[in-house]
PDB file of C-alpha atoms in Angstrom:
ATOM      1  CA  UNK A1411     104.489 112.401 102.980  1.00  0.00           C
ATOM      2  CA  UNK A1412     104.156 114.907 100.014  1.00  0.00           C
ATOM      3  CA  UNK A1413     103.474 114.165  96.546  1.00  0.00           C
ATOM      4  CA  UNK A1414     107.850 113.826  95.526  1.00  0.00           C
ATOM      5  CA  UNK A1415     106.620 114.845  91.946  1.00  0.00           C
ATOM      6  CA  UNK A1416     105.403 118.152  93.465  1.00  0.00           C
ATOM      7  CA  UNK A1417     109.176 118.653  94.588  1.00  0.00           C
ATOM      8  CA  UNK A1418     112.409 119.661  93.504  1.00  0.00           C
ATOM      9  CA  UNK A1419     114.396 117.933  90.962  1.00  0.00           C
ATOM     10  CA  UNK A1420     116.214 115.033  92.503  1.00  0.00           C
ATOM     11  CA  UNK A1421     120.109 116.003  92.685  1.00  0.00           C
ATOM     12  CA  UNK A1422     121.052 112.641  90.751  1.00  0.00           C
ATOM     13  CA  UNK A1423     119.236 114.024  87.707  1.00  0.00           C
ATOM     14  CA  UNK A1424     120.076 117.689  88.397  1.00  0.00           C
ATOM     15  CA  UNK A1425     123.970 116.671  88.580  1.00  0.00           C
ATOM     16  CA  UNK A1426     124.005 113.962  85.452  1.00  0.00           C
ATOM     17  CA  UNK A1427     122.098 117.171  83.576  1.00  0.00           C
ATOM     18  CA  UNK A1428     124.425 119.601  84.551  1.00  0.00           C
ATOM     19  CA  UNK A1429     127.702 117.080  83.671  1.00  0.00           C
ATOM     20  CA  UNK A1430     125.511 116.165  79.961  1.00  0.00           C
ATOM     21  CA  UNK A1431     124.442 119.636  78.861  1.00  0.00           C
ATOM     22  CA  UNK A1432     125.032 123.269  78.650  1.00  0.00           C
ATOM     23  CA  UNK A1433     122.168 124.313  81.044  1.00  0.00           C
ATOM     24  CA  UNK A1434     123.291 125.322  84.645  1.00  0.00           C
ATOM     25  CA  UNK A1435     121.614 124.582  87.929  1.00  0.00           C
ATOM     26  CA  UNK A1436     118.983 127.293  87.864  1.00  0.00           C
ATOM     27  CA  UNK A1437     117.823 127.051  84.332  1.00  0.00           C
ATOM     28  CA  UNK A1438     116.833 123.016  85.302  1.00  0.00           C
ATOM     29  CA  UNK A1439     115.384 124.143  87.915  1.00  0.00           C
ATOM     30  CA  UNK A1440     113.120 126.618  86.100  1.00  0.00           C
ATOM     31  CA  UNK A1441     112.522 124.162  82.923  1.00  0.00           C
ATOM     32  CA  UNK A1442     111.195 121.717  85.480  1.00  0.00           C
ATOM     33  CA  UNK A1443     108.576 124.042  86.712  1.00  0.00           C
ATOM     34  CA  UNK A1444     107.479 124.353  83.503  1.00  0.00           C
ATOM     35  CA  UNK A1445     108.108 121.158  82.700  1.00  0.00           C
ATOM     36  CA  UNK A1446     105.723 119.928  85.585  1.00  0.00           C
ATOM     37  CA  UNK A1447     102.703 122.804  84.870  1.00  0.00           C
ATOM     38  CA  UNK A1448     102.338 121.830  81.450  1.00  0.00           C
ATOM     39  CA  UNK A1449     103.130 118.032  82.440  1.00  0.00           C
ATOM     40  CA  UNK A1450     101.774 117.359  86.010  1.00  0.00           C
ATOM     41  CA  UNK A1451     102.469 113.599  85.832  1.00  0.00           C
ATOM     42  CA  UNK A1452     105.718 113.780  84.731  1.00  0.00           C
ATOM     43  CA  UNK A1453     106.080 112.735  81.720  1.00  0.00           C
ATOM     44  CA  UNK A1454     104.799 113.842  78.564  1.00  0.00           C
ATOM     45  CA  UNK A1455     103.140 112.004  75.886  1.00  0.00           C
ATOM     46  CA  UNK A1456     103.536 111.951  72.252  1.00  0.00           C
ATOM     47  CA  UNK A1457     100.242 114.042  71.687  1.00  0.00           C
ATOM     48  CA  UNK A1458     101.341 116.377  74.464  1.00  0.00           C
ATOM     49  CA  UNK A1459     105.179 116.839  72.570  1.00  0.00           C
ATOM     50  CA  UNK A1460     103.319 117.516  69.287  1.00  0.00           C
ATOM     51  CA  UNK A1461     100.811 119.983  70.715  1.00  0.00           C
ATOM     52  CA  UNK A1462     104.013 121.808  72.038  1.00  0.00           C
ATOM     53  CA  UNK A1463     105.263 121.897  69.050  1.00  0.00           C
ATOM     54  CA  UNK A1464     102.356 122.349  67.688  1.00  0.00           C
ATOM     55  CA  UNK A1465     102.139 126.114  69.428  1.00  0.00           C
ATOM     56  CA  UNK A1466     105.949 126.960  67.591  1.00  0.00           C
ATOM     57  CA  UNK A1467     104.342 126.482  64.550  1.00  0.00           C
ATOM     58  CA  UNK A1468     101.316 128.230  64.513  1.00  0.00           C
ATOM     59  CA  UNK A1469     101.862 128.797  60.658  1.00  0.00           C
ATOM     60  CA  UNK A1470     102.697 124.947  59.533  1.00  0.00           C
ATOM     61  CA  UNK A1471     102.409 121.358  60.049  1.00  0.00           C
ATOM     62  CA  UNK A1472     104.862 120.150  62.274  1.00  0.00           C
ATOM     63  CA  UNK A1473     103.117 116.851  63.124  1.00  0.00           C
ATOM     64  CA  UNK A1474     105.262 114.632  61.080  1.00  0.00           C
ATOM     65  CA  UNK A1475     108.600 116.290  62.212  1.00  0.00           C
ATOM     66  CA  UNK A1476     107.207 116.517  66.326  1.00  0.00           C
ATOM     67  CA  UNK A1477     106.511 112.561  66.271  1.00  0.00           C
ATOM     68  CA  UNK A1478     109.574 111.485  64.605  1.00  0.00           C
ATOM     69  CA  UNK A1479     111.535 113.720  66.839  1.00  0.00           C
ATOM     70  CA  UNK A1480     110.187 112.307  69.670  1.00  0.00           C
ATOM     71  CA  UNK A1481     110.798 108.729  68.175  1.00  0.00           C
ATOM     72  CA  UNK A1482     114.447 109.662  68.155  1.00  0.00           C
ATOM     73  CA  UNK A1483     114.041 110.965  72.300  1.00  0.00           C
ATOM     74  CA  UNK A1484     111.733 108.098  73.577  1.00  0.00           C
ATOM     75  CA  UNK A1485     115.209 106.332  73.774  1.00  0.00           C
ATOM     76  CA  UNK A1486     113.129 103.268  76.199  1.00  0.00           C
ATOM     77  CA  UNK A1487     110.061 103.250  73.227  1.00  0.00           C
ATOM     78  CA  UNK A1488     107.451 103.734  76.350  1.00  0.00           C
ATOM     79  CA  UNK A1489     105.546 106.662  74.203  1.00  0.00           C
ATOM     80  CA  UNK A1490     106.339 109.130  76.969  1.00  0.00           C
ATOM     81  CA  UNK A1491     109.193 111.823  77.506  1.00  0.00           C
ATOM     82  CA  UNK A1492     110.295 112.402  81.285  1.00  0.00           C
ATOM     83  CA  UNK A1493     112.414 115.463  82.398  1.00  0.00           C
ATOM     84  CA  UNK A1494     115.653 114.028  81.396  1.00  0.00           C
ATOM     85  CA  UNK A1495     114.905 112.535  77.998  1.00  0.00           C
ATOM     86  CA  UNK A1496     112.981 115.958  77.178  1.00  0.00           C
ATOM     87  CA  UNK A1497     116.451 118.071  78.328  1.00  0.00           C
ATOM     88  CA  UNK A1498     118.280 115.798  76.648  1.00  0.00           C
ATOM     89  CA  UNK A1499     116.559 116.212  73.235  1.00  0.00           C
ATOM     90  CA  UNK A1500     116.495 119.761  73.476  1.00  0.00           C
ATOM     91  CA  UNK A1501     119.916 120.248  74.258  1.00  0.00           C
ATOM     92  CA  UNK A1502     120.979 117.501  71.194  1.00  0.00           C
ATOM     93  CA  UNK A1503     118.705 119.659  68.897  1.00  0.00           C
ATOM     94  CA  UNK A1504     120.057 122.920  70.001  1.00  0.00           C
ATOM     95  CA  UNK A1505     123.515 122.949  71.024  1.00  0.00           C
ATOM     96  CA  UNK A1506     124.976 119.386  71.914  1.00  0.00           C
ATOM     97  CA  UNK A1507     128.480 118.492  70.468  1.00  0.00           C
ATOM     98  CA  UNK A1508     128.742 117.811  66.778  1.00  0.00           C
ATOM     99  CA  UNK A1509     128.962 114.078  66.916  1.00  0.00           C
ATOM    100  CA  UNK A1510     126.058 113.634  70.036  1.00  0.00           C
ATOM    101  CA  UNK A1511     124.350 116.007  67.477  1.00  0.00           C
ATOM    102  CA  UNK A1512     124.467 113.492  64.377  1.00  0.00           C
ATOM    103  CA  UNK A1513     124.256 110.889  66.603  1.00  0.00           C
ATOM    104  CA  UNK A1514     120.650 111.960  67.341  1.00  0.00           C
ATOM    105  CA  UNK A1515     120.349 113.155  63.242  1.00  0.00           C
ATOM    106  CA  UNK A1516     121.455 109.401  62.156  1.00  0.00           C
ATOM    107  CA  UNK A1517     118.364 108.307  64.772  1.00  0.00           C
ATOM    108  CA  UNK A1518     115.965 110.738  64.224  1.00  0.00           C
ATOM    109  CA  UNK A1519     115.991 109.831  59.778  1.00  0.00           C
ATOM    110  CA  UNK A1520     116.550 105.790  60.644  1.00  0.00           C
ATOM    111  CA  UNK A1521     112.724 106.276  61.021  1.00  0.00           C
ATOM    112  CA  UNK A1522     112.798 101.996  61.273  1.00  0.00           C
ATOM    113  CA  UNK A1523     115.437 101.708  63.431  1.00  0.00           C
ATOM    114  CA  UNK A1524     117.678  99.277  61.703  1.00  0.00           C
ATOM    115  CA  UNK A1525     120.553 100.753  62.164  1.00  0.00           C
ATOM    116  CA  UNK A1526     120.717 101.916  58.615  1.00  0.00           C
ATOM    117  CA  UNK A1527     119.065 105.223  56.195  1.00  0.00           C
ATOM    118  CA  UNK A1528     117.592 104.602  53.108  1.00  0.00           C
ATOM    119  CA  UNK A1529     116.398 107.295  50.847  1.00  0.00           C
ATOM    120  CA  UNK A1530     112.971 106.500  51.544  1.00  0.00           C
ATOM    121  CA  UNK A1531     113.514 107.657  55.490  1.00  0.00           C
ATOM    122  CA  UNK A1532     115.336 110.382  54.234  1.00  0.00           C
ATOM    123  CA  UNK A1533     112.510 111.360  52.009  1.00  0.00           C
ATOM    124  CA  UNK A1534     110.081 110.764  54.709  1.00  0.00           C
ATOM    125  CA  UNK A1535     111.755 113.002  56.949  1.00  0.00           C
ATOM    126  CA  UNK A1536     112.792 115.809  54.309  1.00  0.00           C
ATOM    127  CA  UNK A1537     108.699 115.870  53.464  1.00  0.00           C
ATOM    128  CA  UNK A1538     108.116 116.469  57.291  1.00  0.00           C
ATOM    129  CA  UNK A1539     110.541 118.957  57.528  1.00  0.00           C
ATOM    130  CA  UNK A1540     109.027 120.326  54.272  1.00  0.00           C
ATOM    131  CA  UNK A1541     105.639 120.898  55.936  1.00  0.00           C
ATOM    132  CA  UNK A1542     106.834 122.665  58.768  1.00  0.00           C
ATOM    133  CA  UNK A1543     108.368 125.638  56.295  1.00  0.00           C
ATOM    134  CA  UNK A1544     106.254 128.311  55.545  1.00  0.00           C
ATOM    135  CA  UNK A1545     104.936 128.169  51.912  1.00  0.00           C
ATOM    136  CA  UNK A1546     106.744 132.052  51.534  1.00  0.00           C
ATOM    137  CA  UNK A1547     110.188 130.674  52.431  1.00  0.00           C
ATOM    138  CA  UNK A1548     109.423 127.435  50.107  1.00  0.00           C
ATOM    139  CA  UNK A1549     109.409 130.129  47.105  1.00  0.00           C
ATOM    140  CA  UNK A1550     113.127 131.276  47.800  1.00  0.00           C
ATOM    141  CA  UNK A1551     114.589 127.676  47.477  1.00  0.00           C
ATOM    142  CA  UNK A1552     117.313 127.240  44.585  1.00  0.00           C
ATOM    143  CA  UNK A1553     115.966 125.515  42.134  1.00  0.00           C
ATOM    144  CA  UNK A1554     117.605 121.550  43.262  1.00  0.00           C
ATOM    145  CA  UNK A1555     116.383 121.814  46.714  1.00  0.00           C
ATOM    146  CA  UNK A1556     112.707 123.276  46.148  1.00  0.00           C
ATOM    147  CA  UNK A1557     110.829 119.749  46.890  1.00  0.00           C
ATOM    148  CA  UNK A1558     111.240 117.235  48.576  1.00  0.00           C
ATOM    149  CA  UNK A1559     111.842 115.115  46.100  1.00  0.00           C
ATOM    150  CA  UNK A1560     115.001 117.427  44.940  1.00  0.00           C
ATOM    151  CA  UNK A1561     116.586 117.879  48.299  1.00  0.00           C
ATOM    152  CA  UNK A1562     116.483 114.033  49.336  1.00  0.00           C
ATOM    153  CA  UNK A1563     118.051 113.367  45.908  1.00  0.00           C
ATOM    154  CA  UNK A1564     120.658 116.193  46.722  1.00  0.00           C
ATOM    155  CA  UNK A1565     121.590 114.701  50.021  1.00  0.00           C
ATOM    156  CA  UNK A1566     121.837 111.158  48.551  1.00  0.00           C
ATOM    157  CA  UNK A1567     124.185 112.538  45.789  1.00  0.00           C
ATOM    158  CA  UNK A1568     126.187 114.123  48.262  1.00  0.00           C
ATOM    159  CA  UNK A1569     127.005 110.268  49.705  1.00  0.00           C
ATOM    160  CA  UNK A1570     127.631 108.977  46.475  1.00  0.00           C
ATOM    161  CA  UNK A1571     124.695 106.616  46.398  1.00  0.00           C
ATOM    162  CA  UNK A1572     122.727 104.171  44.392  1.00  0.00           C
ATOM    163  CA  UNK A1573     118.771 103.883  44.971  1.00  0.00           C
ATOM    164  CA  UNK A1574     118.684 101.342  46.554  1.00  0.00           C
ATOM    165  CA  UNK A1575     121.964 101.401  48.554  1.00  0.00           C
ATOM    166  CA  UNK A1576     122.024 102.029  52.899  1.00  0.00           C
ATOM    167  CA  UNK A1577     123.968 104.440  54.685  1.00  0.00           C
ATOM    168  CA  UNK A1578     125.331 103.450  58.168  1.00  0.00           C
ATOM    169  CA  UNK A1579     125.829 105.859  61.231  1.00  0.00           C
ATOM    170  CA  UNK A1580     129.587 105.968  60.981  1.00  0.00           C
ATOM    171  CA  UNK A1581     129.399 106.687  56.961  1.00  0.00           C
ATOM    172  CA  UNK A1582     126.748 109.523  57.864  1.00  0.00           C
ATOM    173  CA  UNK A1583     128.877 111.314  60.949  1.00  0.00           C
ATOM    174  CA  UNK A1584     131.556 111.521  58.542  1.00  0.00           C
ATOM    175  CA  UNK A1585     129.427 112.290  55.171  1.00  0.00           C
ATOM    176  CA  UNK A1586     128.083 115.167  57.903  1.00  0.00           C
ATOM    177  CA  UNK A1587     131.249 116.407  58.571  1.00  0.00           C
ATOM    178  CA  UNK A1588     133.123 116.596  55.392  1.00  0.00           C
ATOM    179  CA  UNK A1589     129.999 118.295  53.977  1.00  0.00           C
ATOM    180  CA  UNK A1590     128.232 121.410  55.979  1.00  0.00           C
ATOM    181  CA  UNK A1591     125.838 121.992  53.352  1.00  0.00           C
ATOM    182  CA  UNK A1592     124.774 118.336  53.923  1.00  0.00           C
ATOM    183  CA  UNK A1593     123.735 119.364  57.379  1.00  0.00           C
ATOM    184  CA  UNK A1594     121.866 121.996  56.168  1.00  0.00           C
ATOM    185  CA  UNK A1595     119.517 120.461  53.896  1.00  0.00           C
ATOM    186  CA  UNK A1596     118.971 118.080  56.690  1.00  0.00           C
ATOM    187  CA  UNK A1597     117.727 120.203  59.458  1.00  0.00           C
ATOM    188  CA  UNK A1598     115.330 122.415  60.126  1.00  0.00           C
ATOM    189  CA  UNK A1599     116.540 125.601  62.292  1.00  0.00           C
ATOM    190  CA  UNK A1600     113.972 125.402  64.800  1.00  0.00           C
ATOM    191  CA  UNK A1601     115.561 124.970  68.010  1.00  0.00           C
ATOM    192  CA  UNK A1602     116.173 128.694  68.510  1.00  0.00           C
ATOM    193  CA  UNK A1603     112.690 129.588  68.125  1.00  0.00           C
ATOM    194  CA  UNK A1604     111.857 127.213  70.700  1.00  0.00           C
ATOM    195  CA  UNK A1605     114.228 128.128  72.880  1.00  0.00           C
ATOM    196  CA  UNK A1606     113.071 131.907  72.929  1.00  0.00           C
ATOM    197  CA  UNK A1607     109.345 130.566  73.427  1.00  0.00           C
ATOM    198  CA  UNK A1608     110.847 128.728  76.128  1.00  0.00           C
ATOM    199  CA  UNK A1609     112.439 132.079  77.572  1.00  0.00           C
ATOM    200  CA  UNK A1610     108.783 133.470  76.964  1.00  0.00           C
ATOM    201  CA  UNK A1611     107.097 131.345  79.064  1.00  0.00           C
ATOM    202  CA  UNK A1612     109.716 131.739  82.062  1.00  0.00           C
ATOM    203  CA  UNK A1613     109.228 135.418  82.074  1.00  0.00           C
TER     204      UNK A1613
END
């Protein structure tokens, strides 16, 4: 028999997909064409993930941001993406429910996985997200949120926090919540570019 890889998507995947994102049947179908060009085995691999991300940010340094964001996807910490985990993160990142969304934000800044944030990981992932934003748009931050440094000590005023003090998940979903501008500081807007590069390349 055939390579199965070379194949379609298997239904199981195609109908859990459907029934956990936005994307219908034909746009899975197309993504994992892609998906499979630009990753024949598979899977793709933290260098692979960063390279792609890489190619969004022709301008920047996205490094940083690309590997923790694929921290927070490599849900079974085997240092590759398949299909579904890769779907998965880009629908969380793009357009998944508000509290899948923060789910995946609480992950993606507890950089050690301890269940908790400190404002070190916040810091660590506010510089990342720093390096990714062109030096241009840097110039037109207000004053409290032009460094790193200012917008991690923003956000960790906005939760009412000592230095030295943790914020859990639950505490963070709802600090999210109550707070939009919160949010804001904490993201970077990316997933719409990469969606339209993603449009690009099925054209």
């Amino acid at each position: 028999m055939g390579n199965s890889k070379s194949g379609a998507l298997s239904k199981e995947i195609l109908e859990e997909l459907k029934l956990n994102t936005k994307y219908s049947e034909s746009e899975l179908v197309t993504w994992y064409q892609t998906f499979l060009k630009e990753c024949p085995s598979g899977r793709i691999t933290k260098e692979q993930f960063e390279g792609i991300y890489a190619s969004f940010f022709p301008d920047a340094d996205s490094t940083d941001y690309a590997r923790h964001v694929f921290r927070s996807f490599d849900t079974n910490a085997d240092g590759t993406l398949d299909f579904k985990e890769y779907i998965v993160a880009l629908h969380l990142t793009s357009s998944g429910k508000t509290t899948r969304k923060l789910e995946w934000a609480f992950s993606l800044y507890d950089v050690d996985g301890n269940g908790t944030i400190s404002k070190n990981e916040i810091q660590d992932i506010v510089t990342a997200i720093f390096n990714m934003t062109p030096s241009e748009d840097q110039k037109h931050l207000p004053d409290d949120e032009s460094t790193p440094e200012k917008r991690t000590n923003k956000i960790w005023n906005y939760f009412g926090k000592d230095e030295s003090d943790k914020i859990k998940e639950g505490e963070f979903i709802q600090g999210v919540m109550d707070n939009v501008d919160i949010l804001r500081l904490m993201q970077y807007d990316e997933p719409q570019k990469i969606q339209d590069k993603l449009k690009e390349k099925k054209q």
